[in-house]
PDB file of C-alpha atoms in Angstrom:
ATOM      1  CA  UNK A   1     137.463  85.776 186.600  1.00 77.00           C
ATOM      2  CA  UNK A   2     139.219  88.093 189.010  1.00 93.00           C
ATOM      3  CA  UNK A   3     139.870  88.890 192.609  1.00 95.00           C
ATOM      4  CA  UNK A   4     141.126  91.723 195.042  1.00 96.00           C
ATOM      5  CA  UNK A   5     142.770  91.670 198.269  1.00 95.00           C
ATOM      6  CA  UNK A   6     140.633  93.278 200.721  1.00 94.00           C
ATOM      7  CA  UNK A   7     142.643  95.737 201.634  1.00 92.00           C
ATOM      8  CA  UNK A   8     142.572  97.122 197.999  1.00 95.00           C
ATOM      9  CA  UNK A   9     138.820  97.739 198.421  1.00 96.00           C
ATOM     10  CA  UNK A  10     137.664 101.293 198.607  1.00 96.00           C
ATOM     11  CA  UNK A  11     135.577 101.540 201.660  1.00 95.00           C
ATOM     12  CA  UNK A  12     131.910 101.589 199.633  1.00 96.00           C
ATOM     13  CA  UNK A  13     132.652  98.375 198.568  1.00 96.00           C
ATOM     14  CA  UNK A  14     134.172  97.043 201.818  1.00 94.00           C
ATOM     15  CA  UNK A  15     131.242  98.743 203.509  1.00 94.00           C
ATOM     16  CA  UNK A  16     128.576  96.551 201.213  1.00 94.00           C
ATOM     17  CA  UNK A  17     130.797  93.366 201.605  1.00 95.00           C
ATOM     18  CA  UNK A  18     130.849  93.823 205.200  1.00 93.00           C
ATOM     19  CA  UNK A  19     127.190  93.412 205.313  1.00 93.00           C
ATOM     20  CA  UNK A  20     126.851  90.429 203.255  1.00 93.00           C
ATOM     21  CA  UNK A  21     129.264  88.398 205.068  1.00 93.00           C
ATOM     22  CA  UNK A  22     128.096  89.674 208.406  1.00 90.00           C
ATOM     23  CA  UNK A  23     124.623  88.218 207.772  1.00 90.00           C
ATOM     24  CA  UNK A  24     126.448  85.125 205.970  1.00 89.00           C
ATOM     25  CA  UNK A  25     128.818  84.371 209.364  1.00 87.00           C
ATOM     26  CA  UNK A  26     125.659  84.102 211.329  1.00 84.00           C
ATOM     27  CA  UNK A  27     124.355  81.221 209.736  1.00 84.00           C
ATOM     28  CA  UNK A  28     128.257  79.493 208.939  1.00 85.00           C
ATOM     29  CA  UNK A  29     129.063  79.918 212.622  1.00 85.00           C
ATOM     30  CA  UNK A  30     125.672  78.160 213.975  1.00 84.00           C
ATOM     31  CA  UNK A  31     126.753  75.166 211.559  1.00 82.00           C
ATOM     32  CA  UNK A  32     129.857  74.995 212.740  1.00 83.00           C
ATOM     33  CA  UNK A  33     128.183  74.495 215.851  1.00 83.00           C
ATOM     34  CA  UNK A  34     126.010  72.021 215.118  1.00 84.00           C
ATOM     35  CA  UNK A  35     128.773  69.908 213.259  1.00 83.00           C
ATOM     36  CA  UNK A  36     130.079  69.880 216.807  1.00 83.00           C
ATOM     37  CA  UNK A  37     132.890  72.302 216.569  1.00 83.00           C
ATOM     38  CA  UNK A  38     134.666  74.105 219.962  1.00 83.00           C
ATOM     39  CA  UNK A  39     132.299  76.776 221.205  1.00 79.00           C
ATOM     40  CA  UNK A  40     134.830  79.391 220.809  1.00 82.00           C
ATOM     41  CA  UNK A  41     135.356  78.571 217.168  1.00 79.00           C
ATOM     42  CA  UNK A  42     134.914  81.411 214.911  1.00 80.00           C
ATOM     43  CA  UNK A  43     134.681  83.882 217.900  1.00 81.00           C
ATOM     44  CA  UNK A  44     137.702  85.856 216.630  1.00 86.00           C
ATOM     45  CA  UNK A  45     136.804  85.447 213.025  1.00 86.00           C
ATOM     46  CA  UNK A  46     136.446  89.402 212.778  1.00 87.00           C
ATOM     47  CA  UNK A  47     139.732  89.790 213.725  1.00 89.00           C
ATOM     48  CA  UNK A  48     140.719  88.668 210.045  1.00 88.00           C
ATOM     49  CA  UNK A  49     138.797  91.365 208.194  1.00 86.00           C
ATOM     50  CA  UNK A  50     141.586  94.102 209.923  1.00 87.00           C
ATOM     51  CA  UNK A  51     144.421  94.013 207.734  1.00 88.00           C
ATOM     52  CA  UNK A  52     147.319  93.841 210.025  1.00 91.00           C
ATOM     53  CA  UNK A  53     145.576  91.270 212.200  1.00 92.00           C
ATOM     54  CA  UNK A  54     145.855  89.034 208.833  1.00 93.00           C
ATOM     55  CA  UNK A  55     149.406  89.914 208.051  1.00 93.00           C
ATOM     56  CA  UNK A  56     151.009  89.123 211.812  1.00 94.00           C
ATOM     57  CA  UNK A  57     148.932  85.705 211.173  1.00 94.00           C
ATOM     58  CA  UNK A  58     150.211  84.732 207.704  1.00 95.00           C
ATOM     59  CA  UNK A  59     146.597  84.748 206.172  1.00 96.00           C
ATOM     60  CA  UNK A  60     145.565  87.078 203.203  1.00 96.00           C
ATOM     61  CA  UNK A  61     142.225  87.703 201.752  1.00 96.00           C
ATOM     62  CA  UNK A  62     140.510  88.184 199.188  1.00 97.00           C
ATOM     63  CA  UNK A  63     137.219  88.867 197.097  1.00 97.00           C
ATOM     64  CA  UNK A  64     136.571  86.394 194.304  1.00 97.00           C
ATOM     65  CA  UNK A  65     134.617  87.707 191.459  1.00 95.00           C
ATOM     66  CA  UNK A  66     132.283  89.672 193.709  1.00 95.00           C
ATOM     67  CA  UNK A  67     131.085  86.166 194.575  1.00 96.00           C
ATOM     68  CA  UNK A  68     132.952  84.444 197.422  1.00 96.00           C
ATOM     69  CA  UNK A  69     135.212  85.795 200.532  1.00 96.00           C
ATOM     70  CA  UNK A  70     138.629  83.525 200.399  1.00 96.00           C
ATOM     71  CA  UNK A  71     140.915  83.547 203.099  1.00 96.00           C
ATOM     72  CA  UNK A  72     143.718  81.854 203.064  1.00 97.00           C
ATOM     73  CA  UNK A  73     147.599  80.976 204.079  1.00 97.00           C
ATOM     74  CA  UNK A  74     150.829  79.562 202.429  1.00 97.00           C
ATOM     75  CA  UNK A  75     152.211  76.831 204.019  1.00 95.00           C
ATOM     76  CA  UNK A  76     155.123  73.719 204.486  1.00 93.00           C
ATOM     77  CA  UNK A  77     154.195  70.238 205.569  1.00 88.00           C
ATOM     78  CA  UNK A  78     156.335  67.278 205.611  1.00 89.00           C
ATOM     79  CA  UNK A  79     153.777  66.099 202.747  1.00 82.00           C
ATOM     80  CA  UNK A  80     154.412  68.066 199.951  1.00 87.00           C
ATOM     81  CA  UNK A  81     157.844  69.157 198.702  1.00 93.00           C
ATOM     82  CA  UNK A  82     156.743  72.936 197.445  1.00 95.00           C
ATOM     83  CA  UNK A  83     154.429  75.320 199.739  1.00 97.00           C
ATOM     84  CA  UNK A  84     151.028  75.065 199.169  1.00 95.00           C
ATOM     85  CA  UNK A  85     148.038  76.925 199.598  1.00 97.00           C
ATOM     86  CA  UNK A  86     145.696  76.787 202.600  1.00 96.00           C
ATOM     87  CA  UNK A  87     142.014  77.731 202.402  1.00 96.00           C
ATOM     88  CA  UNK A  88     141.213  79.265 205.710  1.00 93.00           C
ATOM     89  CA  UNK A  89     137.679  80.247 204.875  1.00 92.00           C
ATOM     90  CA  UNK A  90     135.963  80.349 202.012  1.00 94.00           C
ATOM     91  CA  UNK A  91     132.563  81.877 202.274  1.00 93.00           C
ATOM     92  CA  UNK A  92     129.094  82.244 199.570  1.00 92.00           C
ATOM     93  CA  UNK A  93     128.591  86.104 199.183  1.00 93.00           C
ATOM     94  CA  UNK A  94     125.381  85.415 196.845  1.00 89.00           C
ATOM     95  CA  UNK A  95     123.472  82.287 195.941  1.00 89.00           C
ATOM     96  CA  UNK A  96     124.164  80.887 192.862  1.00 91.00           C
ATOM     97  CA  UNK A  97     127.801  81.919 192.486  1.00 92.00           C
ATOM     98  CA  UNK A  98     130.388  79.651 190.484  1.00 95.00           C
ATOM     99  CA  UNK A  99     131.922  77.760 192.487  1.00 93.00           C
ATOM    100  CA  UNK A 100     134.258  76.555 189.684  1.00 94.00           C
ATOM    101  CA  UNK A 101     134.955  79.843 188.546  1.00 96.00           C
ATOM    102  CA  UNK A 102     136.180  80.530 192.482  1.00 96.00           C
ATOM    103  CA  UNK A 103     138.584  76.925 192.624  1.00 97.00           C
ATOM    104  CA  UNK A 104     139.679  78.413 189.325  1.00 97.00           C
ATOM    105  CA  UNK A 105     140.809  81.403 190.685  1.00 97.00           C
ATOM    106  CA  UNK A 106     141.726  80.153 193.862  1.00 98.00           C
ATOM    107  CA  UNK A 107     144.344  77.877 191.796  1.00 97.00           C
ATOM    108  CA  UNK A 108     145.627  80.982 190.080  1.00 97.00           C
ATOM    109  CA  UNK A 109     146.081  82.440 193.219  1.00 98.00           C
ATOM    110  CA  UNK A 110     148.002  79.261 194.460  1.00 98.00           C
ATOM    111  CA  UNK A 111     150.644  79.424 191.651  1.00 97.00           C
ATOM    112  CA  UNK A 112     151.282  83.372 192.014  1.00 96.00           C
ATOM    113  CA  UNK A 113     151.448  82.717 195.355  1.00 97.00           C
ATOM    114  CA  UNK A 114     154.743  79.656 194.155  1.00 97.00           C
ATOM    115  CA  UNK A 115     152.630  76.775 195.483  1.00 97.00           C
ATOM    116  CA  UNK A 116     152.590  73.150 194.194  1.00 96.00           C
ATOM    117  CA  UNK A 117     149.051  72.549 195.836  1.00 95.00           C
ATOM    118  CA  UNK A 118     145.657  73.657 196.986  1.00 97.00           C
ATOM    119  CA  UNK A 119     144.346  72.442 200.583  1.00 95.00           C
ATOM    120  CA  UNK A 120     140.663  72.990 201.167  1.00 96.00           C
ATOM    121  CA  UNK A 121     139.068  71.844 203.999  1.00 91.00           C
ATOM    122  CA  UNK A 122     135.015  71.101 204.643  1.00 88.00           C
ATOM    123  CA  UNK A 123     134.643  72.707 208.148  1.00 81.00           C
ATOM    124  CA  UNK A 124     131.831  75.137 207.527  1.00 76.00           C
ATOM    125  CA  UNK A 125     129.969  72.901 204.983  1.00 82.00           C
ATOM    126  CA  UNK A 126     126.573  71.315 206.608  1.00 81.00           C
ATOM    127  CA  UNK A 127     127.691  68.672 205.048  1.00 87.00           C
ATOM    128  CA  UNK A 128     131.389  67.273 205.113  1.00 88.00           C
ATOM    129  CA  UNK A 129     130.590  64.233 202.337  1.00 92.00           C
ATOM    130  CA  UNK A 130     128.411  66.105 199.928  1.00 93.00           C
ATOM    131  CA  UNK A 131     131.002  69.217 199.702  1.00 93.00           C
ATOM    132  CA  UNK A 132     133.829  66.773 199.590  1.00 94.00           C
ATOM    133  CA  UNK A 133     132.060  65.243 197.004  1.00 95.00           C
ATOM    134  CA  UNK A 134     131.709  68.800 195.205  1.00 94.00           C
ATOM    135  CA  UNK A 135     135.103  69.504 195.435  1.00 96.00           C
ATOM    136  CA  UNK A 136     136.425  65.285 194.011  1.00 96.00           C
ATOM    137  CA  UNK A 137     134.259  66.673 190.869  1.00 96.00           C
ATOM    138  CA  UNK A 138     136.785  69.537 190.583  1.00 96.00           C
ATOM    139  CA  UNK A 139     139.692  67.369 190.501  1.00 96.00           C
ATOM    140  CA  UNK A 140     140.403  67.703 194.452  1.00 96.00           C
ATOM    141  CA  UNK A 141     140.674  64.367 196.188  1.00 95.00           C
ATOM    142  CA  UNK A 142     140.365  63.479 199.759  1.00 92.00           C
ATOM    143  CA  UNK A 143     143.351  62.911 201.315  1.00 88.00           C
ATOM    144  CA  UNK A 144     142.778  62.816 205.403  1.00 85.00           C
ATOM    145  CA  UNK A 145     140.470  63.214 207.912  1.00 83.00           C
ATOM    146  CA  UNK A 146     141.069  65.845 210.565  1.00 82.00           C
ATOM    147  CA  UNK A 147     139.966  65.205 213.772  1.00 80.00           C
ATOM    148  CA  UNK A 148     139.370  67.719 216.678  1.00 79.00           C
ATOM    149  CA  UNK A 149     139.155  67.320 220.715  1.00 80.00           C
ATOM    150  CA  UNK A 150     139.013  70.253 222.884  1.00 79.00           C
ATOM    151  CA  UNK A 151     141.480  70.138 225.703  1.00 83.00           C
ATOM    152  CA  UNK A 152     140.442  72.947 227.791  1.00 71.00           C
TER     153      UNK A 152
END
């Protein structure tokens, strides 16, 4: 199991990457939608793939055993006592790719990065209960709801 930071990636294999999860945002973005999310969410999304976009915003990324596209910030909440890690995004780059092998490198990730925890959220999933459900399997357990309102 492995990963690289996408700004380690020669620019043939950004180049192929780029296509995969350009065809792959499509089809996460129209969920979103339907789920009921803000209609400017994921607008800027492209903004993360330039590499000093992600490090003014705090949020790294990375390629997870040629297999998923994690992005992804260290936090501090009130809740936990030790910074923990906060998925961003975490996107399917081909079907049938191990999802545990990704949480299992995703927790790696977590303690190089010094944190106590792993935060993953269900926001892109058509389904909020069955990938919740996914994740409790993998020892994750749900702690809150989040709830949205646009204000605009």
């Amino acid at each position: 199991m492995w990963y690289k930071h996408l700004h380690e990636l020669t620019s043939d294999e950004w180049g192929e990457y780029r296509k995969v999860i350009k065809e792959a945002l499509h089809g996460v973005i129209q969920e979103s939608h339907n789920k009921g999310w803000p209609k400017a969410a994921l607008t800027n999304v492209w903004d993360y793939f330039d590499h000093g976009f992600r490090e003014s915003h705090g949020v790294s990324a990375v390629i997870i055993n040629g297999e998923y596209l994690f992005l992804y910030a260290v936090g501090h909440s009130w809740w936990h006592t030790e910074p923990f890690l906060i998925e961003e995004f975490l996107l399917a780059l081909k079907p049938g790719g191990s999802l545990a092998g990704c949480l299992s490198v995703i927790e790696d990730i977590a303690k190089a990065e010094g944190c106590g925890a792993v935060c993953i959220g269900t926001a892109a999933a058509p389904s909020n209960e069955v990938y919740a459900r996914l994740l409790n399997r993998h020892g994750y357990k749900t702690l809150a709801y989040q709830l949205i309102k646009e204000v605009a």
